[in-house]
Amino acid sequence: MTNKTILVTGGAGYIGSHTCVELLNAGFTIVVVDNLSNSKIEALKRVERITEKTVVFYQADIRDKDALASVFNQHHFDAVIHFAGLKAVGESCQQPLAYYDNNVHGTLVLLQVMEQFNVTDLVFSSSATVYGDPHTVPIKENFPLSATNPYGKTKLHIEEILRDLSKADSFGAKKRPWNIAILRYFNPVGAHHSGLIGEDPNGVPNNLMPYIAQVAVGKLSQLSIFGNDYPTKDGTGVRDYIHVVDLAKGHLKALEALFSCHDDSRSCKAYNLGTGKGYSVLDMVNAFSRVTGLAIKYQFVDRREGDIAECYADPSLSADELSWQTDKNLDDMMRDTWSWQSNNPAGYA
Ligand code: NAD
Ligand code: UD1
């Protein structure tokens, strides 16, 4: 597994930076391409501090074909992990063109350059959002796919493009068939246990865990809980929260699976990365208080448009085919979130 070189797009971001740590610790050489539109170079400096290894970094936009080709000219890549993308649901409804351009067009440019350089092993960041509002839980990979907002649609479109690419290989035109792992993340939370890297959202967080952490550190006055009338055990929404380090390790398992694949079984497959457990908003608030000793002030408000009652994974396919499972529990998620937030109240700034 070592002496392989991986291109990590969006590697300065939240999940990307944690995955860079795991890749470096496992002995990979990594090259990060990130335009820093939603991240800071400091994250990669901290990755280097944690691992005592070097990250090769290019500040570039994946939509810039010449810039990408120049990176591919300077390095031989064994695979690409593609994190780069915009991810705010609300913003995607206001600026759909920006989302389709950044996510879909950006991915097309990346795929074209990969094909040009005959690099056809890819791990792609998808999301549980592609399951829309599932009829039942836990969610399996073969459930129907749908999306209700432009962000989710970009993930669906990209997944379809990847499946088409893989199908096109059967026409025999390509030198080396594509080998693609689509990873559908459930709700990533937490931070590296060092407290040096973590989630650093711009402005007021949209997601639950960073919001709770910012209430705890005094940046926000109280949490608004979106709805207490869902058909769940306590009326609040239930999600599958997964520690970001467990999630990062899933990418290494996916790479291992791609690299160990025989030439005639190269394909495009989707995998859920979740714990298989669902926790409510109140479970999360209570766990955070229990672990940190800090009370979180909250009020119940109306449901947030587009939210669903319950969403959690059946992670058995990832266990069977990637030999991946989560190690960390809810307490680890809370402790590490707080360690990052309390050590870095202003994020990387
Ligand atoms: P993030 O915003 O922290 O990281 C994304 C990185 O990509 C950022 O560093 C950003 O600067 C970079 N980037 C964006 N557009 C780019 C472009 N055109 N060219 C180069 N770099 C670009 O987000 P994250 O939470 O680390 O998410 C990583 C991926 O995982 C995204 O594709 C996201 O949609 C997906 N995902 C995230 C979550 C989540 O809850 N965080 C859940 C499911 C899926
Ligand atoms: C959101 C996105 C989803 C994305 C996922 C991971 C929406 C509608 N969906 O999902 O597309 O894949 O993040 O990035 O934005 N909550 C509160 N108060 C808050 C924040 C959240 O009560 O201030 C509740 C929500 O109603 C939900 C739970 O906490 O029940 C988790 O919310 P969040 O962290 O935003 O994730 P998702 O809604 O699962």
CSV table of C-alpha atoms and ligand atoms in Angstrom, one decimal:
chain,number,residue,atom,x,y,z
A,1,MET,CA,0.0,0.0,0.0
A,2,THR,CA,2.9,2.4,0.6
A,3,ASN,CA,4.9,4.2,-2.1
A,4,LYS,CA,1.6,5.0,-3.8
A,5,THR,CA,0.7,8.6,-4.6
A,6,ILE,CA,-2.9,9.9,-4.1
A,7,LEU,CA,-4.3,13.1,-5.5
A,8,VAL,CA,-6.7,14.5,-2.8
A,9,THR,CA,-9.0,17.2,-4.2
A,10,GLY,CA,-10.5,19.4,-1.5
A,11,GLY,CA,-7.9,18.0,0.9
A,12,ALA,CA,-7.8,21.2,3.0
A,13,GLY,CA,-11.5,20.8,4.0
A,14,TYR,CA,-13.0,19.2,7.0
A,15,ILE,CA,-13.2,15.5,5.8
A,16,GLY,CA,-10.3,15.9,3.4
A,17,SER,CA,-7.8,17.1,6.1
A,18,HIS,CA,-8.7,14.2,8.4
A,19,THR,CA,-8.3,11.8,5.5
A,20,CYS,CA,-4.9,13.3,4.7
A,21,VAL,CA,-3.8,12.5,8.2
A,22,GLU,CA,-4.8,8.8,7.8
A,23,LEU,CA,-3.2,8.6,4.3
A,24,LEU,CA,0.1,10.0,5.5
A,25,ASN,CA,0.1,7.8,8.6
A,26,ALA,CA,-0.5,4.8,6.3
A,27,GLY,CA,2.6,5.7,4.2
A,28,PHE,CA,0.9,7.2,1.1
A,29,THR,CA,2.4,10.3,-0.6
A,30,ILE,CA,-0.3,12.8,-1.0
A,31,VAL,CA,-0.8,15.8,-3.3
A,32,VAL,CA,-3.7,18.2,-2.4
A,33,VAL,CA,-5.5,20.4,-4.9
A,34,ASP,CA,-7.8,22.9,-3.2
A,35,ASN,CA,-8.9,26.4,-4.2
A,36,LEU,CA,-9.4,27.3,-0.5
A,37,SER,CA,-12.9,28.6,-1.2
A,38,ASN,CA,-14.1,26.9,2.1
A,39,SER,CA,-10.9,26.1,3.9
A,40,LYS,CA,-7.6,27.5,5.1
A,41,ILE,CA,-4.0,26.5,4.3
A,42,GLU,CA,-3.5,26.3,8.1
A,43,ALA,CA,-5.4,23.0,8.1
A,44,LEU,CA,-2.8,21.4,6.0
A,45,LYS,CA,0.0,22.8,8.1
A,46,ARG,CA,-1.7,21.1,11.1
A,47,VAL,CA,-1.9,17.9,9.2
A,48,GLU,CA,1.9,18.1,8.7
A,49,ARG,CA,2.3,18.8,12.4
A,50,ILE,CA,0.2,15.8,13.4
A,51,THR,CA,1.9,13.4,11.0
A,52,GLU,CA,5.4,14.9,10.9
A,53,LYS,CA,5.1,14.4,7.1
A,54,THR,CA,4.9,16.6,4.1
A,55,VAL,CA,1.8,17.5,2.1
A,56,VAL,CA,2.4,18.7,-1.5
A,57,PHE,CA,-0.2,21.5,-2.1
A,58,TYR,CA,-1.5,23.3,-5.1
A,59,GLN,CA,-3.9,26.1,-4.7
A,60,ALA,CA,-6.0,25.5,-7.8
A,61,ASP,CA,-9.6,25.1,-8.9
A,62,ILE,CA,-10.6,21.7,-10.3
A,63,ARG,CA,-12.5,23.5,-13.0
A,64,ASP,CA,-9.2,24.9,-14.3
A,65,LYS,CA,-8.2,22.1,-16.8
A,66,ASP,CA,-4.7,23.5,-17.5
A,67,ALA,CA,-3.9,23.8,-13.8
A,68,LEU,CA,-5.1,20.3,-13.2
A,69,ALA,CA,-3.2,18.9,-16.2
A,70,SER,CA,0.0,20.6,-15.0
A,71,VAL,CA,-0.4,18.9,-11.6
A,72,PHE,CA,-0.9,15.5,-13.3
A,73,ASN,CA,2.2,16.2,-15.4
A,74,GLN,CA,4.3,16.7,-12.3
A,75,HIS,CA,3.1,13.6,-10.4
A,76,HIS,CA,2.2,10.0,-11.2
A,77,PHE,CA,-1.1,9.3,-9.3
A,78,ASP,CA,-2.2,5.8,-8.4
A,79,ALA,CA,-5.7,7.1,-7.5
A,80,VAL,CA,-7.8,10.2,-6.8
A,81,ILE,CA,-9.9,10.9,-3.7
A,82,HIS,CA,-12.4,13.6,-4.8
A,83,PHE,CA,-13.7,15.7,-1.9
A,84,ALA,CA,-13.8,19.2,-3.6
A,85,GLY,CA,-17.2,20.6,-3.8
A,86,LEU,CA,-19.7,23.0,-2.3
A,87,LYS,CA,-22.0,21.5,0.4
A,88,ALA,CA,-24.5,24.0,1.9
A,89,VAL,CA,-28.0,22.9,1.1
A,90,GLY,CA,-29.6,26.3,1.7
A,91,GLU,CA,-27.0,28.1,-0.4
A,92,SER,CA,-27.5,25.6,-3.2
A,93,CYS,CA,-31.2,26.6,-3.4
A,94,GLN,CA,-30.2,30.2,-3.7
A,95,GLN,CA,-27.3,29.7,-6.1
A,96,PRO,CA,-28.0,26.5,-8.1
A,97,LEU,CA,-25.8,27.6,-11.0
A,98,ALA,CA,-22.8,28.0,-8.7
A,99,TYR,CA,-23.4,24.5,-7.3
A,100,TYR,CA,-23.9,22.8,-10.7
A,101,ASP,CA,-20.8,24.6,-12.0
A,102,ASN,CA,-18.6,23.8,-9.1
A,103,ASN,CA,-19.7,20.3,-8.3
A,104,VAL,CA,-20.8,18.8,-11.6
A,105,HIS,CA,-18.7,20.8,-14.1
A,106,GLY,CA,-15.7,20.6,-11.7
A,107,THR,CA,-16.0,16.8,-11.5
A,108,LEU,CA,-16.3,16.5,-15.3
A,109,VAL,CA,-13.1,18.5,-15.8
A,110,LEU,CA,-11.3,16.3,-13.2
A,111,LEU,CA,-12.6,13.1,-14.9
A,112,GLN,CA,-11.4,14.3,-18.3
A,113,VAL,CA,-7.9,15.0,-17.0
A,114,MET,CA,-7.8,11.7,-15.2
A,115,GLU,CA,-8.8,9.9,-18.4
A,116,GLN,CA,-6.2,11.9,-20.3
A,117,PHE,CA,-3.5,10.7,-17.9
A,118,ASN,CA,-4.9,7.2,-17.6
A,119,VAL,CA,-5.6,7.5,-13.9
A,120,THR,CA,-8.8,5.6,-13.5
A,121,ASP,CA,-9.1,4.7,-9.8
A,122,LEU,CA,-11.4,7.1,-8.0
A,123,VAL,CA,-13.0,7.5,-4.6
A,124,PHE,CA,-15.9,9.9,-4.7
A,125,SER,CA,-17.6,11.8,-1.8
A,126,SER,CA,-21.3,11.3,-2.1
A,127,SER,CA,-23.9,11.8,0.6
A,128,ALA,CA,-26.8,10.0,2.3
A,129,THR,CA,-28.8,13.0,0.9
A,130,VAL,CA,-29.1,10.9,-2.4
A,131,TYR,CA,-31.6,8.6,-0.6
A,132,GLY,CA,-34.1,11.6,-0.3
A,133,ASP,CA,-36.8,10.7,2.2
A,134,PRO,CA,-36.4,7.0,2.6
A,135,HIS,CA,-39.5,4.8,3.1
A,136,THR,CA,-37.7,2.7,5.7
A,137,VAL,CA,-34.6,2.7,7.8
A,138,PRO,CA,-31.9,1.4,8.0
A,139,ILE,CA,-30.9,2.5,4.5
A,140,LYS,CA,-29.3,0.1,2.1
A,141,GLU,CA,-27.3,1.1,-1.0
A,142,ASN,CA,-30.0,-0.4,-3.4
A,143,PHE,CA,-32.7,1.9,-2.0
A,144,PRO,CA,-34.3,4.3,-4.6
A,145,LEU,CA,-32.3,7.5,-5.2
A,146,SER,CA,-33.7,11.1,-5.3
A,147,ALA,CA,-32.9,14.6,-4.3
A,148,THR,CA,-34.9,17.6,-3.3
A,149,ASN,CA,-32.3,20.4,-3.5
A,150,PRO,CA,-29.6,21.4,-6.0
A,151,TYR,CA,-26.8,20.2,-3.7
A,152,GLY,CA,-28.3,16.7,-3.5
A,153,LYS,CA,-28.9,16.8,-7.2
A,154,THR,CA,-25.3,17.5,-7.9
A,155,LYS,CA,-24.3,14.4,-6.0
A,156,LEU,CA,-26.9,12.3,-7.8
A,157,HIS,CA,-25.8,13.7,-11.2
A,158,ILE,CA,-22.2,12.9,-10.4
A,159,GLU,CA,-23.0,9.4,-9.3
A,160,GLU,CA,-24.8,8.9,-12.6
A,161,ILE,CA,-21.9,10.2,-14.6
A,162,LEU,CA,-19.6,7.8,-12.7
A,163,ARG,CA,-21.9,4.8,-13.4
A,164,ASP,CA,-22.1,5.8,-17.1
A,165,LEU,CA,-18.3,6.0,-17.3
A,166,SER,CA,-18.0,2.5,-15.8
A,167,LYS,CA,-20.6,1.1,-18.2
A,168,ALA,CA,-18.8,2.7,-21.2
A,169,ASP,CA,-15.8,0.5,-20.4
A,170,SER,CA,-17.7,-2.5,-21.6
A,171,PHE,CA,-17.4,-1.1,-25.2
A,172,GLY,CA,-13.7,-1.8,-24.8
A,173,ALA,CA,-12.4,1.5,-26.1
A,174,LYS,CA,-10.4,2.4,-23.0
A,175,LYS,CA,-7.0,1.2,-22.0
A,176,ARG,CA,-7.8,0.6,-18.4
A,177,PRO,CA,-11.4,0.4,-17.1
A,178,TRP,CA,-12.5,2.8,-14.4
A,179,ASN,CA,-12.6,1.5,-10.9
A,180,ILE,CA,-14.7,3.7,-8.7
A,181,ALA,CA,-15.9,3.7,-5.1
A,182,ILE,CA,-18.8,6.1,-4.4
A,183,LEU,CA,-18.9,6.7,-0.6
A,184,ARG,CA,-22.2,7.9,0.7
A,185,TYR,CA,-21.5,9.6,4.0
A,186,PHE,CA,-24.1,9.9,6.7
A,187,ASN,CA,-23.5,12.7,9.3
A,188,PRO,CA,-19.8,13.4,9.8
A,189,VAL,CA,-19.0,15.0,13.2
A,190,GLY,CA,-16.1,15.2,15.7
A,191,ALA,CA,-12.5,16.0,15.1
A,192,HIS,CA,-9.0,14.5,15.3
A,193,HIS,CA,-8.2,13.6,18.9
A,194,SER,CA,-5.2,16.0,18.9
A,195,GLY,CA,-7.7,18.9,18.8
A,196,LEU,CA,-5.6,20.4,16.0
A,197,ILE,CA,-7.9,19.9,13.1
A,198,GLY,CA,-11.7,20.0,13.0
A,199,GLU,CA,-14.7,21.5,11.3
A,200,ASP,CA,-14.4,25.3,10.7
A,201,PRO,CA,-17.7,26.5,9.1
A,202,ASN,CA,-18.0,29.9,7.6
A,203,GLY,CA,-20.5,32.1,9.5
A,204,VAL,CA,-23.3,30.6,11.5
A,205,PRO,CA,-23.2,26.8,11.2
A,206,ASN,CA,-26.1,25.0,9.4
A,207,ASN,CA,-25.3,21.6,10.9
A,208,LEU,CA,-26.1,20.4,14.4
A,209,MET,CA,-22.8,19.5,15.9
A,210,PRO,CA,-20.8,22.7,15.1
A,211,TYR,CA,-23.9,24.7,16.3
A,212,ILE,CA,-23.9,22.9,19.6
A,213,ALA,CA,-20.1,23.4,20.0
A,214,GLN,CA,-20.5,27.2,19.2
A,215,VAL,CA,-23.2,27.5,21.9
A,216,ALA,CA,-20.9,25.8,24.3
A,217,VAL,CA,-18.0,28.1,23.6
A,218,GLY,CA,-20.3,31.2,23.9
A,219,LYS,CA,-20.3,32.3,20.3
A,220,LEU,CA,-24.0,31.5,19.9
A,221,SER,CA,-26.6,32.0,22.6
A,222,GLN,CA,-28.8,29.0,22.2
A,223,LEU,CA,-29.6,26.1,19.9
A,224,SER,CA,-32.9,26.0,18.0
A,225,ILE,CA,-34.1,22.5,17.7
A,226,PHE,CA,-36.0,22.2,14.4
A,227,GLY,CA,-39.2,20.3,15.3
A,228,ASN,CA,-40.2,18.2,18.3
A,229,ASP,CA,-43.2,16.5,16.5
A,230,TYR,CA,-41.4,14.0,14.3
A,231,PRO,CA,-42.5,10.4,14.6
A,232,THR,CA,-39.3,9.5,16.5
A,233,LYS,CA,-38.7,8.4,20.1
A,234,ASP,CA,-38.6,12.0,21.5
A,235,GLY,CA,-40.1,13.9,18.5
A,236,THR,CA,-36.7,15.3,17.3
A,237,GLY,CA,-34.9,14.3,14.1
A,238,VAL,CA,-32.8,11.1,14.1
A,239,ARG,CA,-29.5,10.8,12.2
A,240,ASP,CA,-26.5,8.5,11.9
A,241,TYR,CA,-23.6,10.6,13.3
A,242,ILE,CA,-20.2,9.2,12.3
A,243,HIS,CA,-16.9,10.2,13.7
A,244,VAL,CA,-14.8,12.0,11.0
A,245,VAL,CA,-11.8,9.8,11.8
A,246,ASP,CA,-13.8,6.6,11.2
A,247,LEU,CA,-15.1,8.2,8.0
A,248,ALA,CA,-11.5,9.1,6.9
A,249,LYS,CA,-10.4,5.5,7.5
A,250,GLY,CA,-13.3,4.3,5.3
A,251,HIS,CA,-11.4,6.1,2.4
A,252,LEU,CA,-8.3,4.0,3.0
A,253,LYS,CA,-10.4,0.9,3.0
A,254,ALA,CA,-12.0,1.9,-0.2
A,255,LEU,CA,-8.6,2.6,-1.8
A,256,GLU,CA,-7.4,-0.9,-0.6
A,257,ALA,CA,-10.4,-2.5,-2.2
A,258,LEU,CA,-9.8,-0.6,-5.5
A,259,PHE,CA,-6.1,-1.5,-5.5
A,260,SER,CA,-6.7,-5.2,-4.8
A,261,CYS,CA,-9.3,-5.5,-7.6
A,262,HIS,CA,-8.5,-7.7,-10.6
A,263,ASP,CA,-8.5,-6.0,-14.0
A,264,ASP,CA,-11.7,-7.8,-15.1
A,265,SER,CA,-13.7,-6.8,-12.0
A,266,ARG,CA,-13.0,-3.1,-12.1
A,267,SER,CA,-16.4,-1.4,-11.7
A,268,CYS,CA,-18.3,1.4,-10.0
A,269,LYS,CA,-19.9,0.6,-6.6
A,270,ALA,CA,-21.6,2.7,-3.9
A,271,TYR,CA,-21.1,2.2,-0.2
A,272,ASN,CA,-22.7,3.6,2.9
A,273,LEU,CA,-20.4,5.1,5.5
A,274,GLY,CA,-22.4,5.3,8.7
A,275,THR,CA,-22.5,3.6,12.1
A,276,GLY,CA,-25.9,2.0,11.6
A,277,LYS,CA,-27.2,3.8,14.8
A,278,GLY,CA,-29.6,6.6,14.9
A,279,TYR,CA,-29.5,9.4,17.5
A,280,SER,CA,-32.0,12.2,18.0
A,281,VAL,CA,-31.2,15.8,18.4
A,282,LEU,CA,-31.9,15.6,22.1
A,283,ASP,CA,-29.6,12.5,22.4
A,284,MET,CA,-26.8,14.7,20.9
A,285,VAL,CA,-27.4,17.6,23.2
A,286,ASN,CA,-27.6,15.4,26.3
A,287,ALA,CA,-24.5,13.4,25.3
A,288,PHE,CA,-22.5,16.7,24.7
A,289,SER,CA,-23.5,17.9,28.2
A,290,ARG,CA,-22.7,14.6,29.8
A,291,VAL,CA,-19.2,14.4,28.3
A,292,THR,CA,-18.2,18.1,28.6
A,293,GLY,CA,-20.1,19.0,31.8
A,294,LEU,CA,-21.5,22.0,29.9
A,295,ALA,CA,-25.3,22.8,29.7
A,296,ILE,CA,-26.6,23.6,26.2
A,297,LYS,CA,-29.4,26.1,26.2
A,298,TYR,CA,-32.1,25.2,23.6
A,299,GLN,CA,-35.6,26.0,22.4
A,300,PHE,CA,-37.9,24.1,20.1
A,301,VAL,CA,-38.8,25.8,16.9
A,302,ASP,CA,-40.7,24.8,13.7
A,303,ARG,CA,-39.3,22.0,11.5
A,304,ARG,CA,-36.7,23.1,9.0
A,305,GLU,CA,-37.9,22.8,5.4
A,306,GLY,CA,-36.5,19.8,3.6
A,307,ASP,CA,-35.6,17.9,6.8
A,308,ILE,CA,-36.6,14.3,7.2
A,309,ALA,CA,-37.6,12.4,10.4
A,310,GLU,CA,-35.1,9.6,10.4
A,311,CYS,CA,-32.0,8.6,8.5
A,312,TYR,CA,-29.5,6.0,9.4
A,313,ALA,CA,-27.4,3.5,7.4
A,314,ASP,CA,-27.2,-0.2,7.0
A,315,PRO,CA,-23.4,-0.3,6.8
A,316,SER,CA,-23.1,-4.1,6.2
A,317,LEU,CA,-22.0,-3.8,2.6
A,318,SER,CA,-19.0,-1.7,3.6
A,319,ALA,CA,-18.3,-4.2,6.4
A,320,ASP,CA,-18.4,-7.1,3.9
A,321,GLU,CA,-16.7,-5.7,0.9
A,322,LEU,CA,-14.4,-3.0,2.3
A,323,SER,CA,-13.7,-4.6,5.7
A,324,TRP,CA,-14.6,-1.3,7.3
A,325,GLN,CA,-16.4,-0.6,10.5
A,326,THR,CA,-16.6,2.3,12.9
A,327,ASP,CA,-14.6,2.2,16.2
A,328,LYS,CA,-15.6,5.4,17.8
A,329,ASN,CA,-18.7,6.0,19.9
A,330,LEU,CA,-20.9,9.0,20.7
A,331,ASP,CA,-18.7,10.0,23.7
A,332,ASP,CA,-15.6,10.1,21.4
A,333,MET,CA,-17.5,12.3,19.0
A,334,MET,CA,-18.5,14.8,21.8
A,335,ARG,CA,-15.1,14.8,23.5
A,336,ASP,CA,-13.2,15.4,20.2
A,337,THR,CA,-15.7,18.1,19.0
A,338,TRP,CA,-15.2,19.9,22.2
A,339,SER,CA,-11.4,19.5,22.2
A,340,TRP,CA,-11.2,21.1,18.7
A,341,GLN,CA,-13.8,23.9,19.5
A,342,SER,CA,-12.4,24.8,22.9
A,343,ASN,CA,-8.8,24.9,21.6
A,344,ASN,CA,-9.7,26.8,18.5
A,345,PRO,CA,-12.7,29.0,19.4
A,346,ALA,CA,-12.2,31.0,16.2
A,347,GLY,CA,-11.4,28.0,14.0
A,348,TYR,CA,-8.2,28.3,12.0
A,349,ALA,CA,-8.4,32.1,11.9
B,1,NAD,P1,-15.4,21.3,3.1
B,1,NAD,O1,-16.1,22.5,2.5
B,1,NAD,O2,-14.8,21.4,4.4
B,1,NAD,O3,-14.3,20.7,2.1
B,1,NAD,C1,-14.4,20.9,0.7
B,1,NAD,C2,-13.1,21.4,0.2
B,1,NAD,O4,-13.2,21.5,-1.3
B,1,NAD,C3,-12.8,22.8,0.7
B,1,NAD,O5,-11.5,22.8,1.2
B,1,NAD,C4,-12.9,23.7,-0.5
B,1,NAD,O6,-12.1,24.9,-0.4
B,1,NAD,C5,-12.6,22.8,-1.6
B,1,NAD,N1,-13.2,23.2,-2.9
B,1,NAD,C6,-14.5,23.4,-3.2
B,1,NAD,N2,-14.7,23.7,-4.5
B,1,NAD,C7,-13.5,23.5,-5.1
B,1,NAD,C8,-13.0,23.7,-6.4
B,1,NAD,N3,-13.8,24.0,-7.4
B,1,NAD,N4,-11.7,23.4,-6.7
B,1,NAD,C9,-10.9,23.1,-5.7
B,1,NAD,N5,-11.2,23.0,-4.4
B,1,NAD,C10,-12.5,23.2,-4.1
B,1,NAD,O7,-16.4,20.1,3.1
B,1,NAD,P2,-16.3,18.6,3.8
B,1,NAD,O8,-17.3,18.6,4.8
B,1,NAD,O9,-14.9,18.3,4.0
B,1,NAD,O10,-16.9,17.8,2.6
B,1,NAD,C11,-16.1,17.1,1.6
B,1,NAD,C12,-17.0,16.4,0.6
B,1,NAD,O11,-17.8,15.5,1.3
B,1,NAD,C13,-17.9,17.4,-0.2
B,1,NAD,O12,-17.9,16.9,-1.5
B,1,NAD,C14,-19.2,17.2,0.5
B,1,NAD,O13,-20.3,17.5,-0.4
B,1,NAD,C15,-19.2,15.8,0.9
B,1,NAD,N6,-20.1,15.5,2.0
B,1,NAD,C16,-19.9,16.2,3.2
B,1,NAD,C17,-20.8,15.9,4.3
B,1,NAD,C18,-20.7,16.7,5.6
B,1,NAD,O14,-21.6,16.7,6.4
B,1,NAD,N7,-19.6,17.4,5.8
B,1,NAD,C19,-21.8,15.0,4.2
B,1,NAD,C20,-21.9,14.3,3.0
B,1,NAD,C21,-21.0,14.5,1.9
B,2,UD1,C1,-27.8,18.2,6.4
B,2,UD1,C2,-28.2,18.5,4.9
B,2,UD1,C3,-27.8,17.3,4.1
B,2,UD1,C4,-26.3,17.0,4.3
B,2,UD1,C5,-26.0,16.8,5.7
B,2,UD1,C6,-24.6,16.6,6.0
B,2,UD1,C7,-30.2,19.9,5.1
B,2,UD1,C8,-31.7,20.0,4.9
B,2,UD1,N1,-29.6,18.7,4.9
B,2,UD1,O1,-28.5,17.1,6.8
B,2,UD1,O2,-28.1,17.4,2.7
B,2,UD1,O3,-26.0,15.8,3.5
B,2,UD1,O4,-26.4,18.0,6.4
B,2,UD1,O5,-23.8,17.7,5.7
B,2,UD1,O6,-29.5,20.9,5.4
B,2,UD1,N2,-30.8,20.5,13.7
B,2,UD1,C9,-31.4,21.3,14.7
B,2,UD1,N3,-30.9,22.6,14.9
B,2,UD1,C10,-29.8,23.0,14.2
B,2,UD1,C11,-29.2,22.2,13.2
B,2,UD1,C12,-29.8,20.9,13.0
B,2,UD1,O7,-32.4,20.9,15.3
B,2,UD1,O8,-29.4,24.2,14.4
B,2,UD1,C13,-31.3,19.1,13.5
B,2,UD1,C14,-31.9,18.9,12.2
B,2,UD1,O9,-33.2,19.2,12.1
B,2,UD1,C15,-31.6,17.3,12.0
B,2,UD1,C16,-30.3,17.1,12.9
B,2,UD1,O10,-30.3,18.3,13.7
B,2,UD1,O11,-32.7,16.6,12.6
B,2,UD1,C17,-29.1,17.1,12.0
B,2,UD1,O12,-29.0,18.2,11.2
B,2,UD1,P1,-27.8,18.6,10.3
B,2,UD1,O13,-26.5,18.5,11.0
B,2,UD1,O14,-28.1,19.9,9.6
B,2,UD1,O15,-27.7,17.4,9.2
B,2,UD1,P2,-28.9,16.8,8.2
B,2,UD1,O16,-30.2,17.5,8.4
B,2,UD1,O17,-28.9,15.3,8.4
